[in-house]
Short mmCIF file of the C-alpha atoms (twelve columns), coordinates in Angstrom:
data_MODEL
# 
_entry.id   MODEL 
# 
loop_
_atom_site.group_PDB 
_atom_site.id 
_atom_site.type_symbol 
_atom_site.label_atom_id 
_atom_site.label_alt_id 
_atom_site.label_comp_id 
_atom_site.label_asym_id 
_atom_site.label_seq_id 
_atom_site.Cartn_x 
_atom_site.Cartn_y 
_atom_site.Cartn_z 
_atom_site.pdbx_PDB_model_num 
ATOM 1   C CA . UNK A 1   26.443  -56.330 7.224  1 
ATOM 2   C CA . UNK A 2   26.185  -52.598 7.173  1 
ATOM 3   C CA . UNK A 3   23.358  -50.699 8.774  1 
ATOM 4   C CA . UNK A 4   21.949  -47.521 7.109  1 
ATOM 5   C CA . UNK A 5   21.551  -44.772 10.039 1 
ATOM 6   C CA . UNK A 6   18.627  -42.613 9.237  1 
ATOM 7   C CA . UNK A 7   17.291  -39.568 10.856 1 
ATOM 8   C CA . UNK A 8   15.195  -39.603 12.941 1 
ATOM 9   C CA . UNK A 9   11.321  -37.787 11.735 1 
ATOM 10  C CA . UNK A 10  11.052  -34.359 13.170 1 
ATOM 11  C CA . UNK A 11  8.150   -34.305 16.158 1 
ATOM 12  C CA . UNK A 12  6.018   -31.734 15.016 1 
ATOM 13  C CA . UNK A 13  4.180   -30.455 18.532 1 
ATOM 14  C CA . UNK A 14  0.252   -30.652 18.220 1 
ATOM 15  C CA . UNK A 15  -1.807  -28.087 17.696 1 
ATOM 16  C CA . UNK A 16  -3.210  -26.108 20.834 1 
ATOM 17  C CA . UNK A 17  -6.615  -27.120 19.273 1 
ATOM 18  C CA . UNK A 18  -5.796  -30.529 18.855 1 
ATOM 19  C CA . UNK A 19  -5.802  -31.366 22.454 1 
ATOM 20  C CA . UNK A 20  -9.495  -31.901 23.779 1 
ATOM 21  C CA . UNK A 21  -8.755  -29.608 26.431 1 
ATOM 22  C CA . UNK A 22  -8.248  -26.845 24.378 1 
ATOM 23  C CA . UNK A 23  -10.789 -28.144 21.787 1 
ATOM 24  C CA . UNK A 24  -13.445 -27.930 24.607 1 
ATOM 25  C CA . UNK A 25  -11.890 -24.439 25.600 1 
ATOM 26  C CA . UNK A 26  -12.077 -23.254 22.152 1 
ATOM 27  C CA . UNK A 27  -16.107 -24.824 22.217 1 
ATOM 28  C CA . UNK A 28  -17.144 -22.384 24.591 1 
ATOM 29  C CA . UNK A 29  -16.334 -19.346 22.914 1 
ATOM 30  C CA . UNK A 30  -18.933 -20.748 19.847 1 
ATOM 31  C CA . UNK A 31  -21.840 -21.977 21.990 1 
ATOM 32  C CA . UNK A 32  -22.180 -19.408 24.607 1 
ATOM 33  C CA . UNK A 33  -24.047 -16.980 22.745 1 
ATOM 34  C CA . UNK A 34  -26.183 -19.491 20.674 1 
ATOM 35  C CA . UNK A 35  -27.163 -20.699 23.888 1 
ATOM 36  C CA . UNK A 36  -27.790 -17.816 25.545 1 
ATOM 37  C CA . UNK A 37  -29.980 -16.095 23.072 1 
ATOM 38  C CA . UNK A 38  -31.758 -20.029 22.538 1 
ATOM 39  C CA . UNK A 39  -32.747 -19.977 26.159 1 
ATOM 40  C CA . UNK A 40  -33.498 -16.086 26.547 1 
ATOM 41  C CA . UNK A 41  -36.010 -16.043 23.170 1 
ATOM 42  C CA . UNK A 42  -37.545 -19.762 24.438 1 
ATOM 43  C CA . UNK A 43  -38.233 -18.036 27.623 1 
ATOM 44  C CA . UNK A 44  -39.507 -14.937 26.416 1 
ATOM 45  C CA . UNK A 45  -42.298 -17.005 24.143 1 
ATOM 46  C CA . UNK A 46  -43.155 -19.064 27.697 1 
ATOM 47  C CA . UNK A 47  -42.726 -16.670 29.970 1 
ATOM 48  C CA . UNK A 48  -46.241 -14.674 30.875 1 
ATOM 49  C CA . UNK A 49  -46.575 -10.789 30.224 1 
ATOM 50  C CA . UNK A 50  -43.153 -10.866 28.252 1 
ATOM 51  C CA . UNK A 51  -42.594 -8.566  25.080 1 
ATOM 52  C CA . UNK A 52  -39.638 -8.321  23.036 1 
ATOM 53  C CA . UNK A 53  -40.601 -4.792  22.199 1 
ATOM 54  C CA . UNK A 54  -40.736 -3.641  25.613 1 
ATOM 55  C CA . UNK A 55  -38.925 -5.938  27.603 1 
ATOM 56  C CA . UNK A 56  -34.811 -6.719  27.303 1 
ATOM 57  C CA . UNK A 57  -33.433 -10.614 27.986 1 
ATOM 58  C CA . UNK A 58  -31.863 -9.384  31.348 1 
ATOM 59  C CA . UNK A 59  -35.914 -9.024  33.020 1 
ATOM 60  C CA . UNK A 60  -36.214 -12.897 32.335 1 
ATOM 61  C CA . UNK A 61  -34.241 -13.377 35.027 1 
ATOM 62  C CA . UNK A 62  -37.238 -11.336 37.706 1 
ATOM 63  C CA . UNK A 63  -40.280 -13.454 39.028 1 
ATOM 64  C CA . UNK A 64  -40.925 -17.251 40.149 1 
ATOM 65  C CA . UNK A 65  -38.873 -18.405 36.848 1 
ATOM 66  C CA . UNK A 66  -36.517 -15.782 37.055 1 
ATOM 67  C CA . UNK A 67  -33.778 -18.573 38.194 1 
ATOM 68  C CA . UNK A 68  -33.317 -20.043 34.728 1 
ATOM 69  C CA . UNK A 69  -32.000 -16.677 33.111 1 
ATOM 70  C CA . UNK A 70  -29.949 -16.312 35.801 1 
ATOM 71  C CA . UNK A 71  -28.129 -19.655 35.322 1 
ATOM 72  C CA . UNK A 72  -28.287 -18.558 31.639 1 
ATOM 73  C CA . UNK A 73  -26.201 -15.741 32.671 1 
ATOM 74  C CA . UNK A 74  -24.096 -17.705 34.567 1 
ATOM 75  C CA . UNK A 75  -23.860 -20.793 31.600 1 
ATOM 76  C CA . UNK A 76  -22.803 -17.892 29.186 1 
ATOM 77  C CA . UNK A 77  -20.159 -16.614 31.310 1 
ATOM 78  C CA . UNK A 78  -18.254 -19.485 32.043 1 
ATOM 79  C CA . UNK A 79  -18.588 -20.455 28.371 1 
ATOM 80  C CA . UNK A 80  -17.265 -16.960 27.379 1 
ATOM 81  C CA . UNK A 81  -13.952 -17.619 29.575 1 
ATOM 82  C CA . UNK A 82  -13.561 -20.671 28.727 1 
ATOM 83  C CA . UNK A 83  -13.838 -19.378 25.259 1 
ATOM 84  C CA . UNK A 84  -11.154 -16.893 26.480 1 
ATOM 85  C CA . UNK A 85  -8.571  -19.626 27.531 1 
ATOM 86  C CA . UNK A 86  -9.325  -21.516 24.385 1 
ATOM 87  C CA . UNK A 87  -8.159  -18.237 22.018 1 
ATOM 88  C CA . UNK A 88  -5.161  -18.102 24.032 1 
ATOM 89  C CA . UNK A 89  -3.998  -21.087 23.356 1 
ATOM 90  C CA . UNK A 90  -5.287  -20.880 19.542 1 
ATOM 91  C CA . UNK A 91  -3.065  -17.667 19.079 1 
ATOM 92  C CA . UNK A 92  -0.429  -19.119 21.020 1 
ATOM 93  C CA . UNK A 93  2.308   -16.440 19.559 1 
ATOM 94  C CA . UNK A 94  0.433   -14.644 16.945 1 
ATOM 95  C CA . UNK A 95  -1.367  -11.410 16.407 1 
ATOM 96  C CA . UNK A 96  -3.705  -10.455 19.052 1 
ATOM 97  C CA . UNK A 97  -2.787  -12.940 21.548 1 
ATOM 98  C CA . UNK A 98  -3.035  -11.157 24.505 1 
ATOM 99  C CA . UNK A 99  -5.422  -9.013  24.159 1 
ATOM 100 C CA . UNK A 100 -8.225  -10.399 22.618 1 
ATOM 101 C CA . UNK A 101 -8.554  -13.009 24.573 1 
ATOM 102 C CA . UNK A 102 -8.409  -11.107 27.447 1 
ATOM 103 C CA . UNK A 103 -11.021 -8.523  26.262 1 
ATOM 104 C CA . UNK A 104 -13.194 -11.919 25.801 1 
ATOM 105 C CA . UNK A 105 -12.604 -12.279 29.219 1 
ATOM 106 C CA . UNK A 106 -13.809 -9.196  30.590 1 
ATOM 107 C CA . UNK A 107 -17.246 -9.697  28.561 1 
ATOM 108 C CA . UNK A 108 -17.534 -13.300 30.638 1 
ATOM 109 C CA . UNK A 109 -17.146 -11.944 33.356 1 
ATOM 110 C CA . UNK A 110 -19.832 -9.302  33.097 1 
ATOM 111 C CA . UNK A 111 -22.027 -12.162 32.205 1 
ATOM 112 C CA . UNK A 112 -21.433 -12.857 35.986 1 
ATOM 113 C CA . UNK A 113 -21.849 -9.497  37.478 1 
ATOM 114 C CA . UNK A 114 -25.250 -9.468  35.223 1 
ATOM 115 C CA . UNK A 115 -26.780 -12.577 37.132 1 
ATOM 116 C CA . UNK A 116 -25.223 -10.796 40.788 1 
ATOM 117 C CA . UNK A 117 -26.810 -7.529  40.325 1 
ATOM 118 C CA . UNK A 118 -30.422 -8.348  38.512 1 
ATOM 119 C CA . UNK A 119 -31.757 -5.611  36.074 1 
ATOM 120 C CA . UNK A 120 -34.965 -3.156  37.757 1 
ATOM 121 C CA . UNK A 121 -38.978 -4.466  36.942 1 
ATOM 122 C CA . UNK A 122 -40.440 -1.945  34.883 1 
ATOM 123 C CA . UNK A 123 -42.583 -1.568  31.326 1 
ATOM 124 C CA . UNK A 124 -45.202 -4.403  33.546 1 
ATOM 125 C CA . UNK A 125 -42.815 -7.131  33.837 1 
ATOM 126 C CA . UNK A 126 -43.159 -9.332  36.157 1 
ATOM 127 C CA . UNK A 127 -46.713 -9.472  35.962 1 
ATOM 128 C CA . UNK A 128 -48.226 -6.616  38.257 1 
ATOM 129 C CA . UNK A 129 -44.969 -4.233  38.069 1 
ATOM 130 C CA . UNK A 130 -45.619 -0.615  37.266 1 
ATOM 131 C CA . UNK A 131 -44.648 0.529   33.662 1 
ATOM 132 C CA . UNK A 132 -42.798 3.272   35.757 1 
ATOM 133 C CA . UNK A 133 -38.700 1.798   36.017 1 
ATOM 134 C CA . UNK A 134 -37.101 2.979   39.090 1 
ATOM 135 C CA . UNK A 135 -32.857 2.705   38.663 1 
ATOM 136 C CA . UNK A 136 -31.698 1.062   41.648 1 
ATOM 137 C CA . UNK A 137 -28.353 0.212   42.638 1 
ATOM 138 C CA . UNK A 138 -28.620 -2.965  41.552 1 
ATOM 139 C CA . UNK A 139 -30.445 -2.634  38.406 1 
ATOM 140 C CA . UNK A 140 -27.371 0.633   37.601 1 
ATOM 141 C CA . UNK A 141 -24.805 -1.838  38.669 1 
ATOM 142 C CA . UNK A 142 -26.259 -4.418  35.833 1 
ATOM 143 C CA . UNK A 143 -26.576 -1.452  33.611 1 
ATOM 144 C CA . UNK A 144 -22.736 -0.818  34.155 1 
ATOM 145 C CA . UNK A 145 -21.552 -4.406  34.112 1 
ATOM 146 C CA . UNK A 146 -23.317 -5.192  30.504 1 
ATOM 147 C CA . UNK A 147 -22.170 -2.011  28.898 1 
ATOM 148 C CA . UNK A 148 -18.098 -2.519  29.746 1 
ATOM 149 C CA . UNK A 149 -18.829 -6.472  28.558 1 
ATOM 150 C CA . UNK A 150 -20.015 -5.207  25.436 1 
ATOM 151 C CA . UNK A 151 -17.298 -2.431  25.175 1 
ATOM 152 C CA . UNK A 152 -14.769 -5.350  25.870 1 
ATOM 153 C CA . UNK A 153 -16.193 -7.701  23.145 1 
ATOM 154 C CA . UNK A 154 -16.382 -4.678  20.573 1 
ATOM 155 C CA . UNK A 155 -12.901 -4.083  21.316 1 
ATOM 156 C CA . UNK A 156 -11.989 -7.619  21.269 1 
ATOM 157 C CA . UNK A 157 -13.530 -7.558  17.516 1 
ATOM 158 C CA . UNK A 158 -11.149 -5.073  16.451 1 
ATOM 159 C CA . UNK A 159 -8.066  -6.951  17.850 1 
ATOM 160 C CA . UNK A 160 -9.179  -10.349 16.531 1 
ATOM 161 C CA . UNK A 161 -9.551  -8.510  13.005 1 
ATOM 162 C CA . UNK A 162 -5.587  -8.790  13.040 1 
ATOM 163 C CA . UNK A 163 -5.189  -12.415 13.109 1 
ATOM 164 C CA . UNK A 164 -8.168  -13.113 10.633 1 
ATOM 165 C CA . UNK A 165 -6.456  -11.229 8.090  1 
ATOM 166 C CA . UNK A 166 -3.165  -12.576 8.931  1 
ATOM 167 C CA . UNK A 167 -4.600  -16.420 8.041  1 
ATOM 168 C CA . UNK A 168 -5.745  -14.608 4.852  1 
ATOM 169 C CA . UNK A 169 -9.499  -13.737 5.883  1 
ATOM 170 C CA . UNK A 170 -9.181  -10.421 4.987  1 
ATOM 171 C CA . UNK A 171 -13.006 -9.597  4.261  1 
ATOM 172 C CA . UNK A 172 -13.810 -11.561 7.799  1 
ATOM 173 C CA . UNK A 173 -10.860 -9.158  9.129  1 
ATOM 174 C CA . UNK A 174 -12.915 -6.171  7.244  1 
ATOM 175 C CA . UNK A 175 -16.516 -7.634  8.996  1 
ATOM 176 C CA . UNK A 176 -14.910 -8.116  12.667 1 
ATOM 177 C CA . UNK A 177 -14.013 -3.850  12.049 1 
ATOM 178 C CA . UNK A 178 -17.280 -3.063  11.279 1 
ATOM 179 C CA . UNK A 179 -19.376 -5.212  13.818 1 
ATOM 180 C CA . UNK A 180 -18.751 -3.065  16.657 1 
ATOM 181 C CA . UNK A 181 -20.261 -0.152  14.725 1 
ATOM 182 C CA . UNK A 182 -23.557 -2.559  14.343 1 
ATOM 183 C CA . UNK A 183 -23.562 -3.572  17.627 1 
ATOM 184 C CA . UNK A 184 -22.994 -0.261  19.163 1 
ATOM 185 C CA . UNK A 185 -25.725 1.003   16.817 1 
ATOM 186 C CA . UNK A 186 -28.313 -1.281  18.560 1 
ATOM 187 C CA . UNK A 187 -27.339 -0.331  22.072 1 
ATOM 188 C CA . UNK A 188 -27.906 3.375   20.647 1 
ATOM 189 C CA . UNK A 189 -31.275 2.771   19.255 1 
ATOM 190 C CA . UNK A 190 -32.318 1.148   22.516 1 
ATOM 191 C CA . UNK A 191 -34.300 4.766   23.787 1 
ATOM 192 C CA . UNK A 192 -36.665 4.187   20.761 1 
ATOM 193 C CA . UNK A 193 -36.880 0.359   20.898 1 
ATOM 194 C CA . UNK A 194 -35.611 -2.445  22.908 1 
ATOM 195 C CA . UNK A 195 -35.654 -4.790  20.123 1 
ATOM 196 C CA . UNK A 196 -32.856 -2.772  18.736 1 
ATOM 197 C CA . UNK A 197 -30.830 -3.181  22.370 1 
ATOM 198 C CA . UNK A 198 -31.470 -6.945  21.879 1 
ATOM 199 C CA . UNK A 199 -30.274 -7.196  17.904 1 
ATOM 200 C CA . UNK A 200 -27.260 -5.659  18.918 1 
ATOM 201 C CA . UNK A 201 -26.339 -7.714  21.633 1 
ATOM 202 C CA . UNK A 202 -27.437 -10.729 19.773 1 
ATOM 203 C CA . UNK A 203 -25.247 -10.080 16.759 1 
ATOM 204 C CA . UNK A 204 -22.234 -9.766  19.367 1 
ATOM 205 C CA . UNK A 205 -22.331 -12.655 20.697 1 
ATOM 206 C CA . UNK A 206 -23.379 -14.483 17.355 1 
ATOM 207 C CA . UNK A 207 -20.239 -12.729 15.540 1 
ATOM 208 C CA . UNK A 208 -17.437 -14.044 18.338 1 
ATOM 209 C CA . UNK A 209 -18.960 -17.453 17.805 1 
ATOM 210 C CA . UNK A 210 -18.380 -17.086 13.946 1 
ATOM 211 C CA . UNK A 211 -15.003 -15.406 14.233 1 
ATOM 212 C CA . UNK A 212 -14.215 -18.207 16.849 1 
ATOM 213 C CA . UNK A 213 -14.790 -20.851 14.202 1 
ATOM 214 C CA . UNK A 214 -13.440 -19.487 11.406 1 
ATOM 215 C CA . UNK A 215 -9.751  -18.730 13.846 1 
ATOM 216 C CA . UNK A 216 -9.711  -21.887 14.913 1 
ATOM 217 C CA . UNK A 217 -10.430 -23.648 11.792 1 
ATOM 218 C CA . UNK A 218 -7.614  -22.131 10.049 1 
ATOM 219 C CA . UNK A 219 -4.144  -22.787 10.397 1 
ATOM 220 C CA . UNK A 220 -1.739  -19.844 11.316 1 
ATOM 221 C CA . UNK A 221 0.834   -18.718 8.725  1 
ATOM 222 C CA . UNK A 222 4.106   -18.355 10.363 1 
# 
């Protein structure tokens, strides 16, 4: 009797996003800023003496309840690196690699420094503060740490604009350009209203959720 040798099937190595690790990793980068902005506009309906058109997110986190938008600022920073980690893995080797999931990064971590150095009372909230804002060192230090995250995600759009178009997303590649201009725009507007601080920090973090999604539910072409 003769035996027919046959080859044996290739192993084809998972995915990076088909491990639950990464799969979690890759989660975090989606959810933070949902959650984040959930939490901040729930709070800013409960919370007493709050307006959105005087107030920014960052005062939730002064007063008796100012605890839960600190751990808010603490949730969306660990989310945000883990986020990090999970694009690293997800562009294991392919356009933007390095540095957009390191700019990422950088944007998490200022989610930390936010929550360490609190932002200054001012415009009457908490109840009983004067409308006058005095800058203090920690309230500048806050200042500083939100304006490099936001830098570091607007740059981080730009780089991840490479790989989008590179899985053939080329008008999400066009989008991912242009958000930082949007974005950027809102932090600009901010002297005539906050709102405009807040939609501009909102759409951030709601386009690296999108962009997250649509990169890691699209296979690279190599």
């Amino acid at each position: 009797m003769t035996h027919t040798l046959r080859a044996p099937h290739p192993v084809v190595p998972a995915s990076p996003t088909s491990r639950p690790a990464a799969r979690w990793a890759v989660a975090g980068g989606v959810l933070a800023g949902p959650l984040f902005l959930t939490a901040g506009l729930a709070q800013g309906f409960a919370r007493e003496g709050f307006d959105f058109t005087r107030h920014a997110l960052s005062q939730l986190a002064l007063g008796g309840a100012g605890w839960i938008q600190t751990v808010n600022f603490l949730l969306a920073g660990a989310l945000l690196l883990a986020g990090a980690a999970g694009l690293r893995r997800l562009l294991d080797g392919d356009a933007g690699a390095t540095w957009g999931p390191v700019l990422v990064g950088v944007c998490g971590a200022s989610f930390w420094a936010a929550a360490a150095f609190p932002a200054d009372a001012g415009a009457g909230f908490p109840a009983g503060s004067p409308d006058a804002t005095t800058l203090s060192g920690h309230g500048a230090a806050h200042m500083a740490a939100g304006m490099a995250g936001y830098l570091a995600l607007c740059a981080a759009f730009v780089v991840l604009a490479r790989p989008l178009a590179g899985r053939g997303h080329r008008g999400w590649a066009v989008a991912s350009r242009i958000a930082p201009v949007a974005v950027l725009a809102g932090f600009a507007g901010s002297a005539a209203s906050v709102l405009a601080f807040t939609a501009g920090a909102g759409l951030g973090l709601l386009w690296l959720a999108a962009l997250t999604v649509r990169l890691a539910t699209t296979p690279a072409n190599r």
